[in-house]
CSV table of C-alpha atoms and ligand atoms in Angstrom, one decimal:
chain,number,residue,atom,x,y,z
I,1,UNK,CA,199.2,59.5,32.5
I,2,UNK,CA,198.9,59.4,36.4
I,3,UNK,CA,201.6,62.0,38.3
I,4,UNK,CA,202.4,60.4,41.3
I,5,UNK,CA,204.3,62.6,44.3
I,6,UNK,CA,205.9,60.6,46.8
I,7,UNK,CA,207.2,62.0,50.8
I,8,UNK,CA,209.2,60.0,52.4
I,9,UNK,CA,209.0,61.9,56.2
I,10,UNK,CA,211.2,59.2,57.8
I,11,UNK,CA,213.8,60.9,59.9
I,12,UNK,CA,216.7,59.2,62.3
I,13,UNK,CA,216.0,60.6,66.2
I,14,UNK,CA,216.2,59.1,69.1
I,15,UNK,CA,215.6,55.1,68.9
I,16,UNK,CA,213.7,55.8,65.3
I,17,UNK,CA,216.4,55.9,62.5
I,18,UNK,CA,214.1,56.0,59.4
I,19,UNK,CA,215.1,53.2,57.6
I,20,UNK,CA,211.6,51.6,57.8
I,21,UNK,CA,210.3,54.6,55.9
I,22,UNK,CA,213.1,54.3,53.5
I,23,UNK,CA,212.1,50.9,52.6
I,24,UNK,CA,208.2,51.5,52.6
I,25,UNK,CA,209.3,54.6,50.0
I,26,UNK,CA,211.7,52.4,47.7
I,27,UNK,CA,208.6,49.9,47.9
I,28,UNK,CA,206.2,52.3,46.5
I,29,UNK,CA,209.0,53.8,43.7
I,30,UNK,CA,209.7,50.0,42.7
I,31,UNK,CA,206.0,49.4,42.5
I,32,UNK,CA,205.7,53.0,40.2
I,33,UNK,CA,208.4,52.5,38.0
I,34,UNK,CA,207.3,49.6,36.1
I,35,UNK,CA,204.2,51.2,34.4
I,36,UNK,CA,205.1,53.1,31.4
I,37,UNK,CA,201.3,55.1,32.5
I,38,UNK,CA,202.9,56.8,35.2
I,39,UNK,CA,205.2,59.9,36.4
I,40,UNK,CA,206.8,59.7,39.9
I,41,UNK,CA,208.2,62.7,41.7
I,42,UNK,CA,209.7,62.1,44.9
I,43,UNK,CA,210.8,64.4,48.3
I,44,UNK,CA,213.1,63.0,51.3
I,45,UNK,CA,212.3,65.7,53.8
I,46,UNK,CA,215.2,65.0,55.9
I,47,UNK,CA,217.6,66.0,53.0
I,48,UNK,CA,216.1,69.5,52.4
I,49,UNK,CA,213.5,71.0,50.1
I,50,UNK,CA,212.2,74.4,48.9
I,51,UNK,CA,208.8,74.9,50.3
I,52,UNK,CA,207.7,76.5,47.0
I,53,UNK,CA,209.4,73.6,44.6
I,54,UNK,CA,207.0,71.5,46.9
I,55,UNK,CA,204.3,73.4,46.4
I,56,UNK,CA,205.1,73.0,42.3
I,57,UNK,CA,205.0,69.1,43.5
I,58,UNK,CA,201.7,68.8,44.8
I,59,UNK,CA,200.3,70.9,42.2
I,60,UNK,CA,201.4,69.0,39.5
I,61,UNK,CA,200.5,65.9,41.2
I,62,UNK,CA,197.1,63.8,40.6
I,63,UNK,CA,197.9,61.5,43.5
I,64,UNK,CA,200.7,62.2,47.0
I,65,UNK,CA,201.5,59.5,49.1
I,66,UNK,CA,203.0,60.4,52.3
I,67,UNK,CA,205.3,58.1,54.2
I,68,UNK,CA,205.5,58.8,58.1
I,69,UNK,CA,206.8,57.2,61.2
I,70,UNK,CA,204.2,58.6,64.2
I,71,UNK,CA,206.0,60.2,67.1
I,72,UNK,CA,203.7,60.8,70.3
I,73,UNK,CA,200.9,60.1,68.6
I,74,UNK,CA,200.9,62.6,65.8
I,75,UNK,CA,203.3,63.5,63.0
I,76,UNK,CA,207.1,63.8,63.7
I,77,UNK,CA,208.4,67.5,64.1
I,78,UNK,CA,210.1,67.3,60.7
I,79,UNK,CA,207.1,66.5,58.8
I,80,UNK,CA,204.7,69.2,60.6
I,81,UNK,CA,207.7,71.8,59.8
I,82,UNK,CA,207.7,70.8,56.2
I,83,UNK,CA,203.4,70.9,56.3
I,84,UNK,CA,203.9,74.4,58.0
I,85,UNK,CA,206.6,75.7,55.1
I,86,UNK,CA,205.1,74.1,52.3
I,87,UNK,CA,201.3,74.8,52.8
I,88,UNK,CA,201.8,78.2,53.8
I,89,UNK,CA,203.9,79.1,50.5
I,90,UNK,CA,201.2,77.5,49.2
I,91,UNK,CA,198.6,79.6,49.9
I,92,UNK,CA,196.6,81.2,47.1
I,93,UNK,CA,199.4,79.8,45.0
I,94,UNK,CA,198.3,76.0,44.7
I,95,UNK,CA,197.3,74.9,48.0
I,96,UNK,CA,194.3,76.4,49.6
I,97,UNK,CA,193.2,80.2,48.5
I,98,UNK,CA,191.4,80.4,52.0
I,99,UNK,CA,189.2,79.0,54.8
I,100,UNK,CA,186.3,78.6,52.2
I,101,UNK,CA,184.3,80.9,54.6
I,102,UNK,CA,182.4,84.5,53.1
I,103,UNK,CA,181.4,87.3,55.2
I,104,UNK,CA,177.6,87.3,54.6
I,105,UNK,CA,177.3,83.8,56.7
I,106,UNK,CA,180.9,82.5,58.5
I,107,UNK,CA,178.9,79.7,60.0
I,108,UNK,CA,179.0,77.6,57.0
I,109,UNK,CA,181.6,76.5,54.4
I,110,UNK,CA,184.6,76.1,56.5
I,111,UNK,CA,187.2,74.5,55.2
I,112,UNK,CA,186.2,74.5,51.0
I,113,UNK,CA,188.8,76.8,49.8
I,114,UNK,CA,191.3,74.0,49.2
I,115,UNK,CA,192.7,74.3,46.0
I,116,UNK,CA,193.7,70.9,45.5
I,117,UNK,CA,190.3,69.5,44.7
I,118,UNK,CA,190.2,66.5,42.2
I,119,UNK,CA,193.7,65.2,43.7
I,120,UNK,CA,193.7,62.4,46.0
I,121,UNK,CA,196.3,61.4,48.5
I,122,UNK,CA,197.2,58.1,50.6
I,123,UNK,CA,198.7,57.7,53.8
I,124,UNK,CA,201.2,54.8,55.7
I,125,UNK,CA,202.2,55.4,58.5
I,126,UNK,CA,204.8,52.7,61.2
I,127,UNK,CA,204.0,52.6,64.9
I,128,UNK,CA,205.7,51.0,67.9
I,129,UNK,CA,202.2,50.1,68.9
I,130,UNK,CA,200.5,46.7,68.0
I,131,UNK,CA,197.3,47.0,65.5
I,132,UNK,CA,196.1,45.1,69.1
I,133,UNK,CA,196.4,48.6,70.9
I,134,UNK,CA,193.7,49.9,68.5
I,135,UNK,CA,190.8,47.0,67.9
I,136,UNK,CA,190.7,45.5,71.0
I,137,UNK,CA,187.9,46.3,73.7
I,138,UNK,CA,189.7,47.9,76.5
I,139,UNK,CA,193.4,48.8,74.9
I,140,UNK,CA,195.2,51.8,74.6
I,141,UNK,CA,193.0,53.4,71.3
I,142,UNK,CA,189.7,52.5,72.7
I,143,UNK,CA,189.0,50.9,69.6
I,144,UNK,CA,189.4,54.1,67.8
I,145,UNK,CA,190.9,53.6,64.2
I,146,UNK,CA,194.6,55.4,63.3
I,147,UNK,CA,192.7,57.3,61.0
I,148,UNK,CA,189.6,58.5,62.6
I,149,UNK,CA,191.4,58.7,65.7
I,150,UNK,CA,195.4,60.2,65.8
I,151,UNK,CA,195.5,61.1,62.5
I,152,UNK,CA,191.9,62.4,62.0
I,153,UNK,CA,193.6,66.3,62.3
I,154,UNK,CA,195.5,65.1,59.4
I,155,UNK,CA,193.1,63.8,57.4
I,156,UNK,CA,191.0,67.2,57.8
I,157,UNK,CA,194.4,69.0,56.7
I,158,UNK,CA,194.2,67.1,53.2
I,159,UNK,CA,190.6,67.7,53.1
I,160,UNK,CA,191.1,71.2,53.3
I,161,UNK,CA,193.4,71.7,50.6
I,162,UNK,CA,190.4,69.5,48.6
I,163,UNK,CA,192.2,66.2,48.4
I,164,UNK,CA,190.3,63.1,48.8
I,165,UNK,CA,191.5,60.1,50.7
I,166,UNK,CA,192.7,56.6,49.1
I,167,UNK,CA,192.8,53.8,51.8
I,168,UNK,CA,195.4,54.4,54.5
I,169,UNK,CA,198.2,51.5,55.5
I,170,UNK,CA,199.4,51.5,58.4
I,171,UNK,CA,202.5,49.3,59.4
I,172,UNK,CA,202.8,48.2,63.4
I,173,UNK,CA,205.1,47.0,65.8
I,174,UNK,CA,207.7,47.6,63.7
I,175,UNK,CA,210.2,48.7,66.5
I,176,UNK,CA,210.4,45.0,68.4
I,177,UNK,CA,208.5,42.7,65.9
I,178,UNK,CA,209.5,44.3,62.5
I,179,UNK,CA,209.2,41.7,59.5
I,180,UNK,CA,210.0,43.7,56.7
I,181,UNK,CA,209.7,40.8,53.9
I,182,UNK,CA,206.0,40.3,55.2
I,183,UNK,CA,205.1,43.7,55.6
I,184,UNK,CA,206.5,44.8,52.1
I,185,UNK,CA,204.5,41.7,50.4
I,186,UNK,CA,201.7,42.9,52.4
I,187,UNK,CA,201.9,46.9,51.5
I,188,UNK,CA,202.3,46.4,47.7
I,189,UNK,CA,198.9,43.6,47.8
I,190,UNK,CA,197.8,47.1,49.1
I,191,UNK,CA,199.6,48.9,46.1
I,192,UNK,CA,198.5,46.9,44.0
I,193,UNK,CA,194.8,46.7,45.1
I,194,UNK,CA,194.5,50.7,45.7
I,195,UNK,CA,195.7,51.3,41.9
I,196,UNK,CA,194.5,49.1,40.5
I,197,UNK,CA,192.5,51.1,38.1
I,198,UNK,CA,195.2,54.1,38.3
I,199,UNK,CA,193.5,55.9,35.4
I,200,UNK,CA,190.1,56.0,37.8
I,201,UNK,CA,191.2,55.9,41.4
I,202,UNK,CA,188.1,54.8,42.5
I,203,UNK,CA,189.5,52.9,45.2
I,204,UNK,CA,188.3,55.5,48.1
I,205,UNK,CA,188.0,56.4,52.0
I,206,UNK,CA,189.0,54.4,54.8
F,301,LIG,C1,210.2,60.7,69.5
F,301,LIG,C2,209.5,59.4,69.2
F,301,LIG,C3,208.2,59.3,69.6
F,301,LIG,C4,207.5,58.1,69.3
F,301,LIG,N1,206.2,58.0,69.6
F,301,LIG,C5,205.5,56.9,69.3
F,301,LIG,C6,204.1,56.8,69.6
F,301,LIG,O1,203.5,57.8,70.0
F,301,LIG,N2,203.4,55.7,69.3
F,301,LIG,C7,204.1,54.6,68.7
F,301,LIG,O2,203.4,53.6,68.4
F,301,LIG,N3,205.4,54.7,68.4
F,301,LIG,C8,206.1,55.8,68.7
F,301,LIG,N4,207.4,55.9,68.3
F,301,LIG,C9,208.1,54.8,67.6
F,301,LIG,C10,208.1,55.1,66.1
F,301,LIG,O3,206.8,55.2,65.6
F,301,LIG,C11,208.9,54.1,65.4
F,301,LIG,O4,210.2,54.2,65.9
F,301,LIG,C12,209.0,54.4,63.9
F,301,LIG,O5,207.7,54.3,63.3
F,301,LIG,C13,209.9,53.5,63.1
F,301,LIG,O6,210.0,53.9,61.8
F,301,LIG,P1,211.4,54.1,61.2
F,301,LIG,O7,211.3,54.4,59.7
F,301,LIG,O8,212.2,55.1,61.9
F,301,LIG,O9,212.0,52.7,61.4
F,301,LIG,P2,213.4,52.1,61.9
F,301,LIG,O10,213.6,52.5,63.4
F,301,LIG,O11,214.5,52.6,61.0
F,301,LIG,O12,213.2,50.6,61.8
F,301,LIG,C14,212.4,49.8,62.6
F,301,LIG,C15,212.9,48.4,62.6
F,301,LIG,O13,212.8,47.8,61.3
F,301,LIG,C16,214.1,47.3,60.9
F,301,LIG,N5,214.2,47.6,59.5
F,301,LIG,C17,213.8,48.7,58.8
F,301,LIG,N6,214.1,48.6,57.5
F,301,LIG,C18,214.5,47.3,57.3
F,301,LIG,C19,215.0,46.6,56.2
F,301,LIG,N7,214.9,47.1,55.0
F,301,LIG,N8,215.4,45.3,56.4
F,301,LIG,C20,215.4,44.8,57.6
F,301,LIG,N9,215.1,45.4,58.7
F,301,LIG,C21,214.6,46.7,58.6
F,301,LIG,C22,215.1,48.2,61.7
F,301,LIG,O14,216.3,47.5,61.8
F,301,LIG,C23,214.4,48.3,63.0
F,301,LIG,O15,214.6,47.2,63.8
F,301,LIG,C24,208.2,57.0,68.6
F,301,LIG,C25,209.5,57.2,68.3
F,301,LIG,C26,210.2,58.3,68.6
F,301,LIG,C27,211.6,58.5,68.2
């Protein structure tokens, strides 16, 4: 039995109204709830939560999946308030116990005191920007990747808690060219692909 906790960070502001997210996140609970070898859990930050119920999630989950639009380059407020919350309850209670660091040499060993370790986690995320913006010679990204580039920071943040990485998907352009059948048949090839062999998850890093 795989526990699976899904966040859907979505939120409506400005010209972003969350829907995407909300369809990327029924995607991935119609993809869950067919297999009789699997437990779903599931938070909408923008209706509320109870940082230390969600620190109960991700401790009783094997895998999280995190579902984010990107504001300015980096996770919308709403998310990094939840992140804030929920972590910091979290602390020596299921999260991280501490920096990993001891007194006798703080050079070394910073960031192992996650106490996550043996979960993994996976990351989509929707951008206004073109997948262009980040592969091509002389665009915005500099041919830096979304995840070793904006969302490297969070990325380390899973890392310190000791979760591993599944492959990321990342969903663009979907403000002016959004094609929601395509990218849903496209996302759960990646679903499909990425747990595939749910019971060993071997399907890791990006
Ligand atoms: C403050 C702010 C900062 C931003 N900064 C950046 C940035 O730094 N870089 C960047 O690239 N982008 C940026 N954006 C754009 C942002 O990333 C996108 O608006 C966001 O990812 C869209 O996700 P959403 O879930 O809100 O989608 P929505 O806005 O809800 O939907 C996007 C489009 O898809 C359509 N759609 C969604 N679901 C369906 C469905 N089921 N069926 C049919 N059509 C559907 C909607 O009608 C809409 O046209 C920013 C936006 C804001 C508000």
């Amino acid at each position: 039995m795989k526990k699976i906790f899904v966040i859907n960070a979505g939120q409506n502001f400005g010209h972003s109204s969350g829907r995407f997210n909300k369809t990327i996140t029924a995607e991935t609970l119609a993809f869950f709830e067919s297999r009789e070898d699997v437990q779903v859990m599931k938070t909408d930050i923008s209706n509320g939560y109870i940082p230390e119920e969600e620190v109960q999630k991700f401790v009783w989950a094997d895998v999280v999946i995190y579902h984010t639009p990107i504001w300015w380059f980096q996770l919308p407020n709403g998310f990094k308030k939840y992140i804030d919350e929920v972590f910091t309850a979290g602390h020596q209670k299921g999260i991280y116990y501490s920096d990993g660091r001891r007194s006798e040499n703080p050079k070394i060993n910073y960031g192992t005191g996650g106490m996550l370790k043996g979960k993994h986690y996976m990351l989509t995320t929707t951008w206004n920007a073109p997948e262009t913006a980040f592969t091509l010679p002389g665009e915005f990204f500099n041919e830096h990747s979304v995840d070793e580039g904006p969302l490297f920071g969070f990325h380390r943040m899973n890392a310190f808690t000791g979760m591993k990485p599944l492959k990321s998907f990342h969903f663009h352009d979907v403000e002016k060219n959004a094609d929601v059948i395509r990218d849903m048949e496209r996302y759960s090839e990646h679903l499909s692909k990425t747990f595939s062999e749910v019971q060993s998850l071997v399907s890791e890093a990006y």
